[in-house]
Coordinates of C-alpha atoms and ligand atoms in Angstrom, one line a residue:
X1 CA -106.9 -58.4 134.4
X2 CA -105.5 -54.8 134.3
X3 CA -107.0 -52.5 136.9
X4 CA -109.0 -49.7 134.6
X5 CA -106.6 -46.7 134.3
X6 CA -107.1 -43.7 136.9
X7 CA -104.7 -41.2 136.3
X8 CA -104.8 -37.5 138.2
X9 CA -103.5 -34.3 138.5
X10 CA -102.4 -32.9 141.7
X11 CA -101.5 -29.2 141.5
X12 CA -100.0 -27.5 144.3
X13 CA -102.0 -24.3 144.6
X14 CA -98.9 -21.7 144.9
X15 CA -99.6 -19.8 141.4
X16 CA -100.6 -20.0 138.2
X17 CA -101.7 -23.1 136.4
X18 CA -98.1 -22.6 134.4
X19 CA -97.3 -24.4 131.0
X20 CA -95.3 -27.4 132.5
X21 CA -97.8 -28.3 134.5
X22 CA -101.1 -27.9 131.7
X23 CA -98.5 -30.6 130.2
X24 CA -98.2 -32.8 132.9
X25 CA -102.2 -32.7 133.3
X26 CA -102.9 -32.9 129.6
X27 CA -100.5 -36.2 129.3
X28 CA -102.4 -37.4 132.4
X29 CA -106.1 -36.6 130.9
X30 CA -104.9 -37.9 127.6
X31 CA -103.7 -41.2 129.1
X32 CA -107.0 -41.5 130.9
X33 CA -109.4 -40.6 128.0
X34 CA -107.0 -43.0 125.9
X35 CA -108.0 -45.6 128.2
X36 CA -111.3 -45.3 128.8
X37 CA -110.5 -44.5 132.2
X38 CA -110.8 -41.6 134.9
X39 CA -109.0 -38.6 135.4
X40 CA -109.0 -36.9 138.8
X41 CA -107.8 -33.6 139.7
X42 CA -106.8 -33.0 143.4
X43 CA -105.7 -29.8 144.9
X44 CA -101.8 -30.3 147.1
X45 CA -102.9 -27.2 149.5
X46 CA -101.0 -28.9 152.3
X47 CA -98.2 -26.0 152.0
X48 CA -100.5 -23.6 153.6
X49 CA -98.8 -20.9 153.7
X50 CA -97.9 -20.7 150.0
X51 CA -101.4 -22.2 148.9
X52 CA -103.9 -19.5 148.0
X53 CA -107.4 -19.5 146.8
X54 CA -106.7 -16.9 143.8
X55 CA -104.2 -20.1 142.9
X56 CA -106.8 -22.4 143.1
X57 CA -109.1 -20.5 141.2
X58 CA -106.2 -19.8 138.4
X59 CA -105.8 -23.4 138.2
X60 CA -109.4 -24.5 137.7
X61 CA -109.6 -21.4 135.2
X62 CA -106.6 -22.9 132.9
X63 CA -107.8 -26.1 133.3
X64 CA -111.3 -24.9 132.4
X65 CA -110.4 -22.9 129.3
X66 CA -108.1 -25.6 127.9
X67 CA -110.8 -28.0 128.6
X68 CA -109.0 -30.4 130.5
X69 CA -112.4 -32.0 131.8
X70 CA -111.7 -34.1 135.2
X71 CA -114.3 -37.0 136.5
X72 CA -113.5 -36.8 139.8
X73 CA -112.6 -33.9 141.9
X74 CA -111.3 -31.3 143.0
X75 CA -110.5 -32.6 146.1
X76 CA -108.6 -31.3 148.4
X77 CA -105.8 -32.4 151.0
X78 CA -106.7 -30.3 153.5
X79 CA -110.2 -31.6 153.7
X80 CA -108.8 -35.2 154.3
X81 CA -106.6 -34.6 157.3
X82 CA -108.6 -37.3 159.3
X83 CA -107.7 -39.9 156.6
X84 CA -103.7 -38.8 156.9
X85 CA -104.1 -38.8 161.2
X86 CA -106.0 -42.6 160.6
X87 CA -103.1 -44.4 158.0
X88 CA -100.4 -42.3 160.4
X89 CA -102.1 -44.5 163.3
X90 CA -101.9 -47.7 161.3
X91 CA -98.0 -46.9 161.2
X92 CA -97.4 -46.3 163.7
X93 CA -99.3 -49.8 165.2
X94 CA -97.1 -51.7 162.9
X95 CA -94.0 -50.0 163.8
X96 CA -93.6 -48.4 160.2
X97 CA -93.9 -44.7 161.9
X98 CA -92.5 -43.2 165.3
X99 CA -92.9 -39.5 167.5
X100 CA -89.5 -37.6 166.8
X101 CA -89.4 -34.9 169.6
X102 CA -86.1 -33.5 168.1
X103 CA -86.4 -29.7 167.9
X104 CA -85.5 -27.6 165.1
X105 CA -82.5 -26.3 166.9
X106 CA -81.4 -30.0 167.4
X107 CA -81.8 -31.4 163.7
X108 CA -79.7 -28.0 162.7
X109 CA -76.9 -28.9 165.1
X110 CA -77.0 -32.6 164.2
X111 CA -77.0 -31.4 160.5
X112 CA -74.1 -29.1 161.1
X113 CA -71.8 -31.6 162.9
X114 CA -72.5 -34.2 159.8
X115 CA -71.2 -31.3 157.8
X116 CA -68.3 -30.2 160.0
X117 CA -67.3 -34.7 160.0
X118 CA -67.7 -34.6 155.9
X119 CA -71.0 -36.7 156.1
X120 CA -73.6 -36.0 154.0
X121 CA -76.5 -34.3 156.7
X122 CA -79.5 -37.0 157.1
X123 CA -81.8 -37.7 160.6
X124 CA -79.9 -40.4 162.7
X125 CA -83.0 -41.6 164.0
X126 CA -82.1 -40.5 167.5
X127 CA -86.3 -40.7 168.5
X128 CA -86.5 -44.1 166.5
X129 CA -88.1 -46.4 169.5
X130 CA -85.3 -48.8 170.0
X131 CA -82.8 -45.0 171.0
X132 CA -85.7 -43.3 172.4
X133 CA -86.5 -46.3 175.1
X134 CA -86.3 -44.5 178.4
X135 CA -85.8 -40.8 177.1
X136 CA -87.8 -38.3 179.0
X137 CA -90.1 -36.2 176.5
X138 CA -88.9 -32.7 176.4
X139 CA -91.4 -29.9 177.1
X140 CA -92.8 -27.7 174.9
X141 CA -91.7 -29.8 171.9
X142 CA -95.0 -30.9 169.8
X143 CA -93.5 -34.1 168.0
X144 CA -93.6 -34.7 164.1
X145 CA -94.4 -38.2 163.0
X146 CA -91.3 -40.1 161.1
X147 CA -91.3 -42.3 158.9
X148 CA -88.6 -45.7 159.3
X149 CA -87.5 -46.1 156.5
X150 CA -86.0 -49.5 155.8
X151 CA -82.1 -49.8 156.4
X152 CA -81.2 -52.4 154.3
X153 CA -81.6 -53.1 150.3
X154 CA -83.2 -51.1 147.6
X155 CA -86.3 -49.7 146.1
X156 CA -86.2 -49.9 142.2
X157 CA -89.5 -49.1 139.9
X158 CA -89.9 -49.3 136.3
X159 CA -90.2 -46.0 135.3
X160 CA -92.9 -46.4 131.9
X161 CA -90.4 -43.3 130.7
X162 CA -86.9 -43.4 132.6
X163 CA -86.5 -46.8 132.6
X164 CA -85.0 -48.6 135.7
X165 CA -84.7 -47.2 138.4
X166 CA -83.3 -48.2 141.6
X167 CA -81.8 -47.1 144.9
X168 CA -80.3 -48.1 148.1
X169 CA -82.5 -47.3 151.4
X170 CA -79.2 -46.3 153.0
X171 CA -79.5 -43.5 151.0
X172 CA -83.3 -42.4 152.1
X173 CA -83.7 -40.5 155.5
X174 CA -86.6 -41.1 158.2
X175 CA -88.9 -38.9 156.5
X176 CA -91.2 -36.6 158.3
X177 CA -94.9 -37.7 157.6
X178 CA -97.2 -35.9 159.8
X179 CA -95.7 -31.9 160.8
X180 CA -96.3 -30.8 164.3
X181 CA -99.9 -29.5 163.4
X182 CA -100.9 -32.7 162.1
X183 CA -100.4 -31.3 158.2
X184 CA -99.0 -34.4 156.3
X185 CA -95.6 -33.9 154.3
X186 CA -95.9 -34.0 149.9
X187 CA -94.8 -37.7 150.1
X188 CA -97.6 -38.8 152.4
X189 CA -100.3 -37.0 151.7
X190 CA -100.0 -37.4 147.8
X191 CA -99.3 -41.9 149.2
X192 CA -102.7 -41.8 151.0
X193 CA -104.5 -40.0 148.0
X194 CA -103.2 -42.1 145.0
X195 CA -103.9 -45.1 147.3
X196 CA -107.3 -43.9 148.4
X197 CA -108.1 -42.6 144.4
X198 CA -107.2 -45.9 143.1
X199 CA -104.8 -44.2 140.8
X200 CA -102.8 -46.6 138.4
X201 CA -101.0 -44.4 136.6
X202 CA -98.6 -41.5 138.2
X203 CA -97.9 -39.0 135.3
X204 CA -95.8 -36.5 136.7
X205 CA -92.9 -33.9 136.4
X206 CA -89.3 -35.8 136.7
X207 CA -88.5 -33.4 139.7
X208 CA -90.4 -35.7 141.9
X209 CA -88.0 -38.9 140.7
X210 CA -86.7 -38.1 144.1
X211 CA -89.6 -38.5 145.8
X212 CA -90.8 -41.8 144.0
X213 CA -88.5 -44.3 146.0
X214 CA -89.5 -42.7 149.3
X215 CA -93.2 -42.9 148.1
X216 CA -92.5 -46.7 147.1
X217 CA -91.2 -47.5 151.0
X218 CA -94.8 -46.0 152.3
X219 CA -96.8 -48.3 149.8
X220 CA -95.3 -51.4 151.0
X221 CA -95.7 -50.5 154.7
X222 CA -98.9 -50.2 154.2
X223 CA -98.8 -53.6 152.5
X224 CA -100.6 -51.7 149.6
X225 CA -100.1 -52.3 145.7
X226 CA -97.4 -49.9 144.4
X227 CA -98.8 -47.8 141.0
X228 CA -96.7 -47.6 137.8
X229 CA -95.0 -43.9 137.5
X230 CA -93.8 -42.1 134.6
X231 CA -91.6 -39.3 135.1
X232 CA -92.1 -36.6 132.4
X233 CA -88.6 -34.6 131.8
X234 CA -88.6 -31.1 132.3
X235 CA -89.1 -28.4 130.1
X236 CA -86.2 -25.6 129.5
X237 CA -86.3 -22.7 127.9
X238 CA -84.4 -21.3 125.1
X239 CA -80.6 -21.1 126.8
X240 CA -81.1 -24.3 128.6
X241 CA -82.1 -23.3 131.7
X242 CA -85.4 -24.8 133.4
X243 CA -88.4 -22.8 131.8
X244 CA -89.2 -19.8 134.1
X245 CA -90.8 -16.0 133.9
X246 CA -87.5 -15.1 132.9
X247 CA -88.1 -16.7 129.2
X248 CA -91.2 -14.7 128.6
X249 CA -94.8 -16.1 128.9
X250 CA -95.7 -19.5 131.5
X251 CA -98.7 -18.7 132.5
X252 CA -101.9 -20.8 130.6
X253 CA -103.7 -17.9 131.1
X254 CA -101.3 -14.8 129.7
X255 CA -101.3 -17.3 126.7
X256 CA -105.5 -16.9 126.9
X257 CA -105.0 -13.0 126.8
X258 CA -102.8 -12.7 124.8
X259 CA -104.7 -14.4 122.0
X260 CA -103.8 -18.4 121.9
X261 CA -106.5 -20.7 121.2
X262 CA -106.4 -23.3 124.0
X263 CA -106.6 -26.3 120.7
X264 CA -103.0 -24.7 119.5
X265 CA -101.4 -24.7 123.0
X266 CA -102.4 -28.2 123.9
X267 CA -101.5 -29.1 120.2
X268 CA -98.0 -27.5 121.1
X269 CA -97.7 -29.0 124.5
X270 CA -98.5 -31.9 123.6
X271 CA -95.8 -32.0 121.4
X272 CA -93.3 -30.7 123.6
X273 CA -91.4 -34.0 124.8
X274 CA -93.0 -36.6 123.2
X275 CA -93.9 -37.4 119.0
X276 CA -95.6 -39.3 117.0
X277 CA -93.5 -39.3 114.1
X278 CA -93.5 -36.1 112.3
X279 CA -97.1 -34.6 112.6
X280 CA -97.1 -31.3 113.6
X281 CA -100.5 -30.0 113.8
X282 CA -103.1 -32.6 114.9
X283 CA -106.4 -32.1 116.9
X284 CA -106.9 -33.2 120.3
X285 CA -108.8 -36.4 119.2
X286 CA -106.0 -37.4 117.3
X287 CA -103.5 -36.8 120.1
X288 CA -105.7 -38.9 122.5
X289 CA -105.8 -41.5 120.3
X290 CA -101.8 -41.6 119.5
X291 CA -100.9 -40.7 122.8
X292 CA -98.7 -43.1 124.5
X293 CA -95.9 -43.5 127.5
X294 CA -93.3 -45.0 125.5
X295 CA -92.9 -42.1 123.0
X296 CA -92.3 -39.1 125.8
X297 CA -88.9 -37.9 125.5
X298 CA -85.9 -39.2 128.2
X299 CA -84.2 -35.5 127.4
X300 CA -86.0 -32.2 128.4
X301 CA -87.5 -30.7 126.0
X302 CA -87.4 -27.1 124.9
X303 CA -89.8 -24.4 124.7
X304 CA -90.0 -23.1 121.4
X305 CA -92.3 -19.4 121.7
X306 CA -91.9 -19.0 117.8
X307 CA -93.3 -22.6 117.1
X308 CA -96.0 -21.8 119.2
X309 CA -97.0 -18.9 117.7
X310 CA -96.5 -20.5 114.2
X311 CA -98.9 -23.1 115.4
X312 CA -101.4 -20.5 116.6
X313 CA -101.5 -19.0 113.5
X314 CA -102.2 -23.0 111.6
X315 CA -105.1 -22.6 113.8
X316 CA -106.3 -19.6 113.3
X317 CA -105.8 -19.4 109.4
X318 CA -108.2 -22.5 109.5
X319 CA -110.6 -21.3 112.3
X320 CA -114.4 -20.5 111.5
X321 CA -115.0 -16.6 110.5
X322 CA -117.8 -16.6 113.0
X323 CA -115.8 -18.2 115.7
X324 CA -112.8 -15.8 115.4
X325 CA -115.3 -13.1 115.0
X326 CA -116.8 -14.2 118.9
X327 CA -113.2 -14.6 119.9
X328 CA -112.1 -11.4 118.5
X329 CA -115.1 -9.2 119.5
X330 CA -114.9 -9.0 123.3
X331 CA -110.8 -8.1 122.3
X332 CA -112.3 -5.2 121.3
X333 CA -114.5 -4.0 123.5
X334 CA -112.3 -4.2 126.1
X335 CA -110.3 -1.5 124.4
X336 CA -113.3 0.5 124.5
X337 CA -114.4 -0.6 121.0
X338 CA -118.0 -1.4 119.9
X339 CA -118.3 -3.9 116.6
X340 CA -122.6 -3.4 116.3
X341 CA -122.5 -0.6 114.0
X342 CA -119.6 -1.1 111.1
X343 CA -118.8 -4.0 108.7
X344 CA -119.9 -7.4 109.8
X345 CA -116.7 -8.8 112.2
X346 CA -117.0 -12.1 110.7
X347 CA -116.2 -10.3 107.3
X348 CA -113.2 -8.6 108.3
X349 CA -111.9 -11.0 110.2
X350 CA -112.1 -13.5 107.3
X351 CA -109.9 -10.5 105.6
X352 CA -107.1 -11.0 108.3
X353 CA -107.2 -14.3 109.5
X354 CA -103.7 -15.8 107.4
X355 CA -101.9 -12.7 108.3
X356 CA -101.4 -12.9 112.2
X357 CA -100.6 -15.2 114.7
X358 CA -102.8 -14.2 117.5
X359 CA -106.2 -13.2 118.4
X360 CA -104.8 -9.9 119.4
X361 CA -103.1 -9.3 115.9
X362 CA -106.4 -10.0 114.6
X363 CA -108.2 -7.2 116.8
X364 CA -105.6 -4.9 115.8
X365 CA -106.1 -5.5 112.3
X366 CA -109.6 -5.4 112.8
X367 CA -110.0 -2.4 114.5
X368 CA -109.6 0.9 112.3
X369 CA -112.9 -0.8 111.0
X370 CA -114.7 0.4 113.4
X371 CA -113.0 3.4 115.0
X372 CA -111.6 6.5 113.2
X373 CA -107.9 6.5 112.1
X374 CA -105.6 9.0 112.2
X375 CA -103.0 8.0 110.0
X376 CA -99.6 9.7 111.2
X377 CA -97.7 12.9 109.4
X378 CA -95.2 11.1 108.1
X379 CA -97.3 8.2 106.5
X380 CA -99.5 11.1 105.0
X381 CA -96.5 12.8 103.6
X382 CA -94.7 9.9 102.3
X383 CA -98.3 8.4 100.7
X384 CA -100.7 10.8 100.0
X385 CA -99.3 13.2 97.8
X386 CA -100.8 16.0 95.8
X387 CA -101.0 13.5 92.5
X388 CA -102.4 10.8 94.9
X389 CA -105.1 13.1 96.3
X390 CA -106.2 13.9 92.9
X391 CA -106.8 10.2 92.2
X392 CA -108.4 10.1 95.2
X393 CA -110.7 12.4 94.6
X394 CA -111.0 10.9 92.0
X395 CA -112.2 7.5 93.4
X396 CA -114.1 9.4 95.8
X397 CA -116.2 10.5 92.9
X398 CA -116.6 6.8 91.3
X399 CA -117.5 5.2 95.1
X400 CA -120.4 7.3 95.3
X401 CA -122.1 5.3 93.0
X402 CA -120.3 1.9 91.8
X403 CA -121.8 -1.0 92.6
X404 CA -120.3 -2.0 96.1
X405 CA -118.7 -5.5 94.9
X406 CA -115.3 -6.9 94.6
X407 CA -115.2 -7.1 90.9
X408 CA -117.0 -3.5 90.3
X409 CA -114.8 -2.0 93.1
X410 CA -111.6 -3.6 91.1
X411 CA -112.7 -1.8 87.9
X412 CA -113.3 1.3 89.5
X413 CA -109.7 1.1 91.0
X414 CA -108.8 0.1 87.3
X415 CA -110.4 3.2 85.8
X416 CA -108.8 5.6 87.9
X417 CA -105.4 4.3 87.4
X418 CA -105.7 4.7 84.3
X419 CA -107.2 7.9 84.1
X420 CA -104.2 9.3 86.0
X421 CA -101.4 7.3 84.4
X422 CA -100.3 5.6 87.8
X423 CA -99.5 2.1 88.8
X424 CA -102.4 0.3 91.0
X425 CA -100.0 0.4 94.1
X426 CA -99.6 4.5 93.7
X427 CA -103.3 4.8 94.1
X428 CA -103.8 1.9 96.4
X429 CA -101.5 2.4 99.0
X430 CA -102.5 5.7 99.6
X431 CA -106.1 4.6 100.0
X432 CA -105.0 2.2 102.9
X433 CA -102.8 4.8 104.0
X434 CA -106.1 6.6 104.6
X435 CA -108.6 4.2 105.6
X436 CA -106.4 2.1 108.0
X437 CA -103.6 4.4 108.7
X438 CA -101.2 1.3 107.4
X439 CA -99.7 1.3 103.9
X440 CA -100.2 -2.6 104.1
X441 CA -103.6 -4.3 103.8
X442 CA -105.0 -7.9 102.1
X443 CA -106.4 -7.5 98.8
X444 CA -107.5 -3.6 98.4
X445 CA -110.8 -4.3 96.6
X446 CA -111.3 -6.8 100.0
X447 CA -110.8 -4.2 102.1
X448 CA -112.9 -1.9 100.2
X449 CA -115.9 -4.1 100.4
X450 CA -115.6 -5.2 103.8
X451 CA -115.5 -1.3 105.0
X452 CA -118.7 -0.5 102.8
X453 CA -119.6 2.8 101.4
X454 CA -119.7 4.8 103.9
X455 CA -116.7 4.8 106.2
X456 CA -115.2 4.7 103.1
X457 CA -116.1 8.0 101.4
X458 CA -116.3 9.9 104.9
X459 CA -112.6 8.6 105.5
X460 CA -111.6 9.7 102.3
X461 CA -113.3 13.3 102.5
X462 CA -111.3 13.7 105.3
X463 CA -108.3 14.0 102.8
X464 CA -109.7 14.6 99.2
Ligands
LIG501 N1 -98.2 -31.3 144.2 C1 -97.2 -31.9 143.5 C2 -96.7 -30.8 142.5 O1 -97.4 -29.9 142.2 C3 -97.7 -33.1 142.7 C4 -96.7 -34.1 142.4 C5 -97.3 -35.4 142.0 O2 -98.0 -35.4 140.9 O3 -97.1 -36.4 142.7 O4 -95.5 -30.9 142.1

């Protein structure tokens, strides 16, 4: 019988939930959910002088506002330190863990003379027991806890994306577990939790592969069951360099303000680095239900900002007027800009919504609908010229009192065309020149309706 699948995702809180690791946690919650099985988020703040709570809080935020739900958690390592002190005393008794009393200064002379001899720098277990018997403690030096690494043979793992892997122990050092001030190390802390959490599946970036083999040697000292690990490659960005503030946005939540919906980004990330065929665009219920190990990429995979933003605007062409409308309206207020008196938002939303790619393109659009326009000289001068005011005027007159509908604004439109011998465009790109200070707008007759009578006429008597 397989164990039921508990998967987790284990942050470190020193910034931003960024967009490689809402990848890592959404192949984790996906593999969980896929299963029937729980997802646990748990907090790394063992690094306590880079952890911060305004991290913590970003990270529960992303999490939140992508809806990666968790079943379990957050916990937190630095709650747990009893639990690290108790398995470090169960090492120790079965010889698996030792006191190292070597001082910095020490380890950086021993380092340098590997150096200076051409060997690569690793502990020589100088404070192992059998080359400590006898040795007089030094003063003043609190001791770190080491782990003894086995000397002889290898640790290999089926990695469920790499493949085999495998490695000799001569090549793994005495690693610290416990620091001076009792704080465990990454690889002990995060052995203790996955143990203690039952977790079956280790989803996680491929920078840890490193770490994995070292992990592996602390599960069998502790005699425990080893989990199955799958090492997700990194993501680069667009010259091939690992993905960093340098390539634009990484933060989950700059994509939130700047106007992603969280469906598009976890239908893009979930994308990035692994396939199911060609689809493209697929909900998250669909994703959970394809989602599966064996298709993540072996090769990095590269972050594609146009793609995303092409998929934001999939969703948003297809989004619910109403929605977008809730989405869009707090976009405006925050630039100062009410939405309760003017045309319905749902409505001129529903104008825009195939024309942009983000929520904010969709406030700008939406917003000389409710505040006054000042189109600029240069537009005027190029648009509204003296035989374009006079159909204008014109119009003005026919608004007053047309019936304010698509088709009846069309034919008003029609009649004053014709009445002045222009083209459609000659009068009606001067009237969006004039009503939203851009000479390009959806359908004129659209736009016409959507502003209503009103801010219509007073916009145009502004000109006319
Ligand atoms: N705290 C580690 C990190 O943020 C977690 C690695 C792991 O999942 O084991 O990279």
């Amino acid at each position: 019988m397989n164990r039921p699948v508990r998967t987790r995702f284990a942050p470190s809180p020193t910034g931003y939930l960024h967009v490689g690791g809402a990848r890592t946690a959404l192949y984790s919650w996906a593999y969980a959910r896929k299963h029937g099985g729980t997802f646990i988020l748990r907090i790394e703040d063992t690094d306590i002088e880079r952890s911060t709570q305004a991290s913590i809080d970003a990270i529960l935020d992303g999490m939140g506002w992508l809806g990666l739900d968790w079943d379990s958690g957050p916990f937190y390592q630095m709650k747990r330190l009893e639990r690290y002190a108790e398995v470090a005393r169960q090492l120790i008794e079965s010889g698996h863990a030792y006191w190292c009393y070597a001082s910095k200064e020490e380890l950086d002379a021993m380092r340098g003379a590997q150096r200076a001899a051409g060997l690569k720098p690793r502990y020589d277990g100088r404070w192992r027991p059998e080359n400590a018997a006898g040795k007089a403690l030094p003063a003043g030096v609190k001791p770190v806890l080491r782990f003894r690494n086995p000397d002889e043979g290898t640790v290999a793992w089926d990695d469920l994306v790499k493949g085999r892997i495998e490695i000799a122990n001569g090549e793994l050092d005495d690693l610290v577990l416990l620091r001076a001030d009792g704080v465990p190390t990454y690889n002990f802390g995060v052995v203790v939790d996955d143990l203690d959490m039952a977790i079956t599946h280790c989803i996680r970036g491929d920078d840890h592969v490193n770490n994995t083999p070292r992990q592996i040697n602390i599960y069998r000292a502790m005699g425990a069951a080893v989990p199955a690990f799958a090492h997700v490659p990194m993501i680069l960005g667009s010259d091939g360099e690992r993905l960093s503030k340098r390539h634009g946005a990484v933060s989950v939540m700059q994509y939130a303000e700047d106007g992603f919906l969280p469906e598009a980004l976890l239908n893009y990330l979930a994308r990035l680095g692994w396939s199911h065929g060609n689809d493209e665009v697929f909900s998250l219920e669909r994703f959970v239900e394809w989602f599966d190990l064996e298709h993540i990429s072996r090769s990095p995979a590269q972050f594609n900002p146009e793609k995303l933003s092409w998929l934001n605007q999939q969703y948003i062409k297809v989004r619910d007027d109403h929605l977008l409308a809730e989405e869009v309206a707090p976009r405006l207020s925050a630039r100062g800009i009410g939405t309760a008196v003017g045309p319905a938002l749902a409505k001129v939303v529903a104008l825009y919504k195939d024309r942009v790619a983000t929520l904010n393109e969709l406030a700008d659009a939406a917003e000389p609908f409710y505040v006054e326009v000042y189109p600029g000289a240069e537009l005027l001068a190029q648009h509204v010229t003296d035989a374009a005011r006079a159909a204008l005027k014109d119009l003005r007159n026919r608004l007053s009192s047309v019936f304010w509908e698509r088709a009846a604004l069309n034919q008003a439109l029609k009649d004053t065309v014709a009445a002045h011998g222009m083209k459609l465009p000659q009068l009606a790109i001067p009237l969006r020149v004039v009503l939203t200070g851009q000479p390009q707008t959806p359908s004129i007759d659209a736009v016409l309706e959507a502003f209503g009578r009103d801010i219509v006429l007073a916009r145009l008597s502004r000109h006319v």
